[in-house]
Short mmCIF file of C-alpha atoms in Angstrom, two decimals:
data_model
loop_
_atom_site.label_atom_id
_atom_site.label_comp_id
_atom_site.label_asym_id
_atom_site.label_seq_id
_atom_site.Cartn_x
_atom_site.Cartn_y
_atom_site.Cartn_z
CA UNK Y 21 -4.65 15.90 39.07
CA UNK Y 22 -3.72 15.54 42.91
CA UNK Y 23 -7.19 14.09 43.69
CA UNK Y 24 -7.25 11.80 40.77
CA UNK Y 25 -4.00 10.26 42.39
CA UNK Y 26 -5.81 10.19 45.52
CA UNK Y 27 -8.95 8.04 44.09
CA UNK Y 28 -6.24 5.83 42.48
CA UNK Y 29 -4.86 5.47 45.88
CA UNK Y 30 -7.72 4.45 47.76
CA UNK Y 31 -9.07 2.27 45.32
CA UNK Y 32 -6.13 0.39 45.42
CA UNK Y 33 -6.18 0.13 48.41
CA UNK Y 34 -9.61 -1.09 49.21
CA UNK Y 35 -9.60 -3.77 46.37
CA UNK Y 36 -6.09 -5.24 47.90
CA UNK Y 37 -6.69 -7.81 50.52
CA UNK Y 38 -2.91 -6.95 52.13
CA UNK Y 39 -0.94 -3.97 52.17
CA UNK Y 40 2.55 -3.63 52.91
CA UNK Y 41 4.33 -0.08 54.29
CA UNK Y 42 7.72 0.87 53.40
CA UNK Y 43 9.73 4.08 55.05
CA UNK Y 44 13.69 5.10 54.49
CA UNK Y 45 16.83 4.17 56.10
CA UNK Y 46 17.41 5.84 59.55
CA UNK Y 47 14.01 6.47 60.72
CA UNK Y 48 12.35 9.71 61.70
CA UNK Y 49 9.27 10.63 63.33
CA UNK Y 50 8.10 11.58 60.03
CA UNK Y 51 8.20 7.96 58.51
CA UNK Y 52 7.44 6.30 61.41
CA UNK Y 53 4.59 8.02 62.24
CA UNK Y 54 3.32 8.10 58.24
CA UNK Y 55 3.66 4.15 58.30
CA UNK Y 56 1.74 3.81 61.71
CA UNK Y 57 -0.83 6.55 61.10
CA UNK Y 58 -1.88 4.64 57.91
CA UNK Y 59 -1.47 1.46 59.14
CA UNK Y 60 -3.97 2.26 62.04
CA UNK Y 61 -6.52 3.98 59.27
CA UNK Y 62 -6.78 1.00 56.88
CA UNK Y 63 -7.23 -1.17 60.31
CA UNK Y 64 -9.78 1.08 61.59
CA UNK Y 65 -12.08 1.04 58.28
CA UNK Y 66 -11.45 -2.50 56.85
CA UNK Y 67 -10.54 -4.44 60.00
CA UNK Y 68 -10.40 -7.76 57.42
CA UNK Y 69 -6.91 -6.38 55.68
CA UNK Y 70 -3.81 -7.62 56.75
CA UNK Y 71 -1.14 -4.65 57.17
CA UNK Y 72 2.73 -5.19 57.51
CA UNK Y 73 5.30 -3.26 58.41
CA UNK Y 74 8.50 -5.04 58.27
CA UNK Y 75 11.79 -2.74 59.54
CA UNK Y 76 14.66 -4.10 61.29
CA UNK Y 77 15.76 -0.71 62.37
CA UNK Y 78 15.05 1.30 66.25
CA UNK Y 79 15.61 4.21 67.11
CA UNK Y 80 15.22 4.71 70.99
CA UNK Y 81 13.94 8.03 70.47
CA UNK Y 82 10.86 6.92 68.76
CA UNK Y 83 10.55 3.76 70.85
CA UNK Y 84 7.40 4.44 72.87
CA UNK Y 85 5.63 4.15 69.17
CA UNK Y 86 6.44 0.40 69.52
CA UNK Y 87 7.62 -2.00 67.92
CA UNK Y 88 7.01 -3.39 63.89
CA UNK Y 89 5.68 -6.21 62.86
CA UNK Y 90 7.57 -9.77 62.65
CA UNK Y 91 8.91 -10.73 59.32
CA UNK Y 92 7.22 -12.38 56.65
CA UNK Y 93 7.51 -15.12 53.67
CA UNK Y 94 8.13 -13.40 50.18
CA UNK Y 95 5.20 -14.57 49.32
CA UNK Y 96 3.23 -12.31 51.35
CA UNK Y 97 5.15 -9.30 49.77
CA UNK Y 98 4.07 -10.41 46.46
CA UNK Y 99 0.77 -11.02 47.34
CA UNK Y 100 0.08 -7.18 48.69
CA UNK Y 101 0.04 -3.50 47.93
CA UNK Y 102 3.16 -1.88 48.44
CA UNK Y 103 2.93 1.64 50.04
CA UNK Y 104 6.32 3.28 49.96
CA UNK Y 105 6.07 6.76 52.22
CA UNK Y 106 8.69 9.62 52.90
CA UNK Y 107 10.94 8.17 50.35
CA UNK Y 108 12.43 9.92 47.33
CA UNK Y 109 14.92 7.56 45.86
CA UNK Y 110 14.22 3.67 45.73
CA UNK Y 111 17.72 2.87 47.04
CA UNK Y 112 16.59 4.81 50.57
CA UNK Y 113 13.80 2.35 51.16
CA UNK Y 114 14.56 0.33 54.61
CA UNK Y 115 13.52 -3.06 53.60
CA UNK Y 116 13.95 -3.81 49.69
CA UNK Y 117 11.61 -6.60 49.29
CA UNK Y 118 9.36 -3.62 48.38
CA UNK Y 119 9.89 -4.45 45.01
CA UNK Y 120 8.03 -7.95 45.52
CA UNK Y 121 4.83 -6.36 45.99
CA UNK Y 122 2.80 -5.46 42.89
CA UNK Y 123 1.67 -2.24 42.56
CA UNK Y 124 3.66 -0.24 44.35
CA UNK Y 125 2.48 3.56 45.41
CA UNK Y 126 4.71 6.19 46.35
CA UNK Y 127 3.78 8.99 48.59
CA UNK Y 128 6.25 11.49 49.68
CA UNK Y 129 7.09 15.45 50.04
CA UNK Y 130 10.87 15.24 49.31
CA UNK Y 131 12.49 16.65 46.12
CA UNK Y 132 10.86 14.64 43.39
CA UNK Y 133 14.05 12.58 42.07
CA UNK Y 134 12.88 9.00 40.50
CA UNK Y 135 9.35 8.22 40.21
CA UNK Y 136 9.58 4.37 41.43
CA UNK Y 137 5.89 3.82 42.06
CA UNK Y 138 2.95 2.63 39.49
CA UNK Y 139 1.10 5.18 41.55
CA UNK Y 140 3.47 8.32 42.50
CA UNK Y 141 1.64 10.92 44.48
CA UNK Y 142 4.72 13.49 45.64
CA UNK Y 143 3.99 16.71 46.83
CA UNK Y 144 7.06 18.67 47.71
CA UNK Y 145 5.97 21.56 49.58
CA UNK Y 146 4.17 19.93 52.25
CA UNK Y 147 5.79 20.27 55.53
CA UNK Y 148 5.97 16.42 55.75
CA UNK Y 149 4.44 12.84 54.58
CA UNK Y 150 2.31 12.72 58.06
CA UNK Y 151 0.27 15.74 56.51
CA UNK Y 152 -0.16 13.94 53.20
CA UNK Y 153 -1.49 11.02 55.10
CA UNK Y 154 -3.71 13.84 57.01
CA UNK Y 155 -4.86 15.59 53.97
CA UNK Y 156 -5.56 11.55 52.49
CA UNK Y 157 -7.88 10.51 55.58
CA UNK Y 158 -9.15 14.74 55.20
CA UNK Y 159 -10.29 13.87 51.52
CA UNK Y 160 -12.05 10.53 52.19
CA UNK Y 161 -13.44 10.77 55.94
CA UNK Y 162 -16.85 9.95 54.81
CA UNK Y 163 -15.09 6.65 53.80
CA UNK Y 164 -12.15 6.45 55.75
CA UNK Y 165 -12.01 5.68 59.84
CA UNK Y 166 -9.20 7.12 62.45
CA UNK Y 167 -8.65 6.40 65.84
CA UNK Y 168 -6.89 8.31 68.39
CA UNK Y 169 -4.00 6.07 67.87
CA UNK Y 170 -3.54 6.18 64.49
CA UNK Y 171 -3.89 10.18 64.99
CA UNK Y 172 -1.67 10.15 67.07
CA UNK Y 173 1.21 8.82 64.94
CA UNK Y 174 0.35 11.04 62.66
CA UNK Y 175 0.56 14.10 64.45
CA UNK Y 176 3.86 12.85 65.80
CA UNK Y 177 5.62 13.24 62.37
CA UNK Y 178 3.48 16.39 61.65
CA UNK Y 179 5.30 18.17 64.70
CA UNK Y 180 8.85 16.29 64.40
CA UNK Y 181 9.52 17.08 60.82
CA UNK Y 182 7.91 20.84 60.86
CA UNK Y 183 9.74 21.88 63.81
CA UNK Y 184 6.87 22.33 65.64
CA UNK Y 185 5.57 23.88 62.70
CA UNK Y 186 8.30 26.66 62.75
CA UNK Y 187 9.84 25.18 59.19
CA UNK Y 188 9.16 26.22 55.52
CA UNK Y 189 6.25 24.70 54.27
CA UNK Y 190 3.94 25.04 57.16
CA UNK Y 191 0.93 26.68 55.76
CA UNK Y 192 -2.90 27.10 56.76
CA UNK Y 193 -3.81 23.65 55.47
CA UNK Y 194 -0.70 22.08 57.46
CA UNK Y 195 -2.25 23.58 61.23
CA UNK Y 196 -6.03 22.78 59.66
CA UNK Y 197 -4.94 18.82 58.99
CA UNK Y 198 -2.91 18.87 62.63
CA UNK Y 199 -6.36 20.23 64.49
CA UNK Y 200 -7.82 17.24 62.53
CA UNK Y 201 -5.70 15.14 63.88
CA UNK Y 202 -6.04 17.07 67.38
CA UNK Y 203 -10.13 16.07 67.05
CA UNK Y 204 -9.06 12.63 67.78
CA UNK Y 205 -8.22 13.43 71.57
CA UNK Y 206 -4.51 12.79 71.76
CA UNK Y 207 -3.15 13.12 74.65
CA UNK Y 208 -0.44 16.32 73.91
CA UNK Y 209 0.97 16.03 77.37
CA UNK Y 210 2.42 12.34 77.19
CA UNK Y 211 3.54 12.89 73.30
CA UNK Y 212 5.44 15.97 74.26
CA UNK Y 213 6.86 14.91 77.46
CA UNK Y 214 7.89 11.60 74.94
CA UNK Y 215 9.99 13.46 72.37
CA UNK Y 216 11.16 16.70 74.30
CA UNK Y 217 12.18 15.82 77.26
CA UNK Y 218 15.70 14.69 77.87
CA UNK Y 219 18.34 12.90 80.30
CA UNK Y 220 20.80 14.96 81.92
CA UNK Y 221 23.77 13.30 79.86
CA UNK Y 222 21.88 15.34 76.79
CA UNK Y 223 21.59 18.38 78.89
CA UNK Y 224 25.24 18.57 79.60
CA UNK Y 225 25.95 17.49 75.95
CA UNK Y 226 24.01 20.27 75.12
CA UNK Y 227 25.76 22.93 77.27
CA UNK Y 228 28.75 21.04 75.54
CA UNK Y 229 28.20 21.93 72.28
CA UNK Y 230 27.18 26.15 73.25
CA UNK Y 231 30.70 25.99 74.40
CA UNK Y 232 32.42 24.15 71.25
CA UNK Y 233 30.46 25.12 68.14
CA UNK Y 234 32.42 26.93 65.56
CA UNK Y 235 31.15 29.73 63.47
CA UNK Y 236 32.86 30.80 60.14
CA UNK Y 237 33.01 34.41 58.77
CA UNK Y 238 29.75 34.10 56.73
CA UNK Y 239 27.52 32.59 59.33
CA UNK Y 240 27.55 29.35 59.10
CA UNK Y 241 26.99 27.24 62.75
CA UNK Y 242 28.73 23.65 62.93
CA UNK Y 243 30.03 21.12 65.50
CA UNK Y 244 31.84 18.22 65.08
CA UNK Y 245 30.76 14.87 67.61
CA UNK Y 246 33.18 12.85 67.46
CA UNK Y 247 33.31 9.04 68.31
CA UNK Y 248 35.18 9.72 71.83
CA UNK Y 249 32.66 12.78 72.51
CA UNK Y 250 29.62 10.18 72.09
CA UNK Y 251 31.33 7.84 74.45
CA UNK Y 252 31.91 10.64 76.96
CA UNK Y 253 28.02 11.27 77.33
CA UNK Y 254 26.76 8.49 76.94
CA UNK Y 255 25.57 9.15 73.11
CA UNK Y 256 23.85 6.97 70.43
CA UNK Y 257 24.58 8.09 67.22
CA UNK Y 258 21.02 9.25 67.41
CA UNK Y 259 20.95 11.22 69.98
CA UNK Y 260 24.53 12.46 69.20
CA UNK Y 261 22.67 13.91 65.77
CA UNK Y 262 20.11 15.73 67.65
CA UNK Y 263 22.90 18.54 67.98
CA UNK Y 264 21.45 19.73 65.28
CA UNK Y 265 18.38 21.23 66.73
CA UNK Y 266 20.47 23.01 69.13
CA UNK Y 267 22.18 25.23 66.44
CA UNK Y 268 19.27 26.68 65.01
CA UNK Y 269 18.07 29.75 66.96
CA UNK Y 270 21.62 31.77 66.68
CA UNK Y 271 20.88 35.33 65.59
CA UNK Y 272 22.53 35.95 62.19
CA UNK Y 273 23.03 32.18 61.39
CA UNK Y 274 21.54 31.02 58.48
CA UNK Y 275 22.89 27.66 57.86
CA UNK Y 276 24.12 25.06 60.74
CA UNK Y 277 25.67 21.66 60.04
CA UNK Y 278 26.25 18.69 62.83
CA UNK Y 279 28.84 16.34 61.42
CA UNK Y 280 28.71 12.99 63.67
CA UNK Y 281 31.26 10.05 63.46
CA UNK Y 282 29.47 7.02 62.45
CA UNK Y 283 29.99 3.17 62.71
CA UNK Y 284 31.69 2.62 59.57
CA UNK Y 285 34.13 5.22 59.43
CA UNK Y 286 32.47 7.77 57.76
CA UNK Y 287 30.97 11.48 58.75
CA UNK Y 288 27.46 12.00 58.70
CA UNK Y 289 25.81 15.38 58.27
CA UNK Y 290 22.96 17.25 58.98
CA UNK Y 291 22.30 19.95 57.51
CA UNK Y 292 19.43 23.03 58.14
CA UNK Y 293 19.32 26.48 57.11
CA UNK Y 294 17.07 29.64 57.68
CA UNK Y 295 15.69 31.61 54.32
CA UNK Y 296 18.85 29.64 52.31
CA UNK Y 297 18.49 26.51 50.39
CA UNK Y 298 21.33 24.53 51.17
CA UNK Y 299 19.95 20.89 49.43
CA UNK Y 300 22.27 21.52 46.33
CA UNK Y 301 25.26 21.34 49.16
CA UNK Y 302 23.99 18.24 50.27
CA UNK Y 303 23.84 16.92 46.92
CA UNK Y 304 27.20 17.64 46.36
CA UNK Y 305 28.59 15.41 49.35
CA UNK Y 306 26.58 12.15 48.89
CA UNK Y 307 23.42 13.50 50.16
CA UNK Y 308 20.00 15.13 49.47
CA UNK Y 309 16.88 15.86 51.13
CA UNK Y 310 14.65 19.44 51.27
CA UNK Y 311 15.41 22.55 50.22
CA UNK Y 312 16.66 23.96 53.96
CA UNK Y 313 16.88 20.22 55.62
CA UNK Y 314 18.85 17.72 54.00
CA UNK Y 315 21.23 15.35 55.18
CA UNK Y 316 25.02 14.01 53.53
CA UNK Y 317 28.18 12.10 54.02
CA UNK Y 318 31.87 12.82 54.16
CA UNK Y 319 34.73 10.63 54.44
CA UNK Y 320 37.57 13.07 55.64
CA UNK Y 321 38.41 15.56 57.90
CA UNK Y 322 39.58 17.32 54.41
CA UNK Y 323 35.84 17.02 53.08
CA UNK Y 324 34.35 18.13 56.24
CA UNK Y 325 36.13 21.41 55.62
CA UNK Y 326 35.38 21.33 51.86
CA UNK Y 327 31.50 20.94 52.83
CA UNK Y 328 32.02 24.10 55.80
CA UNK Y 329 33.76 26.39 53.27
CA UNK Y 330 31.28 25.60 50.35
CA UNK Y 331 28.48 26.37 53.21
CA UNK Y 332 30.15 29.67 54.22
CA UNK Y 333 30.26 31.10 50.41
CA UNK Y 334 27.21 29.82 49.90
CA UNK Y 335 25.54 31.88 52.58
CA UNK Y 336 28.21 34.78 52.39
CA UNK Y 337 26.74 35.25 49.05
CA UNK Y 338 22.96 34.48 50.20
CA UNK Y 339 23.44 37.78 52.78
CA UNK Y 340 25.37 39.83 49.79
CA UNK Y 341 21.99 39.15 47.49
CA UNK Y 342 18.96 39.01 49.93
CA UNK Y 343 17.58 41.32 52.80
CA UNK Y 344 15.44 40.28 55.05
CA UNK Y 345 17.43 37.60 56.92
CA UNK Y 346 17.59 39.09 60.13
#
């Protein structure tokens, strides 16, 4: 079935003359690198095709990827392929004018929840839409060309949404697709030194957070960044919700939140867990996303503490039923 969906992928591909790549709202490394990565493989083995991506939004994070491409006419859109990637609802899709283009293909390892595509190829255990892209160049190579560019991106959301492959759904096939990708000659140094180091306003926001993150009775992990704690080191909202990833290696935590104040008056939440799947949470407060990394909104302090005590029970009851957890 899978590879079926793959040869309707690639023939679709090379028949179409343009192709257009889509991604969700508030980009990761994940989408990013997805869009890029395939971008740079249909460039590398039909250099004739035009490619877009269109995106209005940065992230400074992600910046030394560079920049999109320029917007077009909708007549372009309706011209080309759409390729929607790392997107499980239609309403999460950055630009909308995906629905110009005719077909459309969806690819994505999210939570199957709407099946927008004329193609939908959704696998939901793989670690993230960079290996799908992996596994699609891995399936065609004797067709398909890569560059260590185009690898590179790739790899980027590979590592970025896996954790550094520490996350559920790293498997065998996910390390065999990122050595693949390794074969290309990226340089590991500069990516790493790119996405992990940091500025000393995030080092002391860091420290910050060891010394203000509450834990509740069941072991659940959460802080709260508030709008005058981002101005007071210098934060982005982006870089204020990387408090997340500091949370995660507390010994008998199993689920840890990051609520941070946003533009428009709302809370927005990460949330991760260990072992416990915590998307049905999420789900509950305006969100979604995986199983033990999904994302939501609140719009009150009240519903902040509705979301941490539905969290605690959740994983109160996760310990009372489950060994194991360390």
């Amino acid at each position: 079935m899978i590879n079926t969906v793959l040869s309707q992928i690639f023939e679709a591909i090379e028949k179409s003359p343009s192709v257009m790549l889509f991604r969700h709202r508030r980009i990761d490394g994940d989408c990013v690198g997805a869009t890029k990565g395939l971008k740079g493989i249909i460039h590398a083995t039909w250099p004739e095709k035009k490619v877009y991506i269109i995106d209005n939004e940065k992230s400074e994070y992600l910046s030394f990827m560079g920049a999109d491409d320029e917007a077009v006419s909708d007549e372009v859109y309706k011209n080309a392929l759409g390729i929607v990637i790392d997107v499980a609802n239609a309403d999460r899709i950055s630009n909308q004018k995906y629905s110009l283009c005719s077909p459309i293909i969806k690819i994505d390892h999210h939570i199957d929840r709407e099946a927008f595509g004329d193609i939908n190829w959704v696998e939901e255990d793989r670690s993230s839409a960079c290996e799908m892209i992996a596994h699609f160049y891995s399936v065609f190579q004797n067709k398909l060309k890569i560059n260590t560019e185009a690898a590179t991106y790739i790899y980027t959301g590979m590592l970025t949404d896996s954790g550094r492959f520490q996350y559920e759904g790293v498997t065998g096939d996910t390390l065999r697709l990122a050595g693949l990708m390794l074969d290309q000659k990226i340089d590991i140094e500069t990516l790493n030194a790119h996405l992990y180091m940091r500025d000393f306003d995030q080092l002391k926001f860091k420290a910050f957070i060891y010394e203000n993150m509450c834990q509740t009775p069941g072991g659940v992990a959460y802080i709260h960044v508030t709008k005058e704690i981002q101005a007071h080191f210098h934060l982005n909202f982006e870089s204020a919700s990387n408090a997340i990833s500091s949370l995660s290696d507390i010994k008998g935590i199993l689920c840890w939140l990051a609520f941070i104040d946003a533009e428009g008056g709302e809370i927005r939440v990460r949330l991760r867990s260990r072992f416990a799947h915590i998307n049905t949470i999420a789900e509950k407060y305006h969100g979604g996303g995986h199983a033990c990394a999904s994302g939501a909104t609140v719009y009150s302090l009240d519903e902040m503490k509705q979301l941490i005590d539905d969290a605690d029970k959740h994983i109160s009851e996760y310990k009372k039923t489950h060994t194991g957890w360390l």
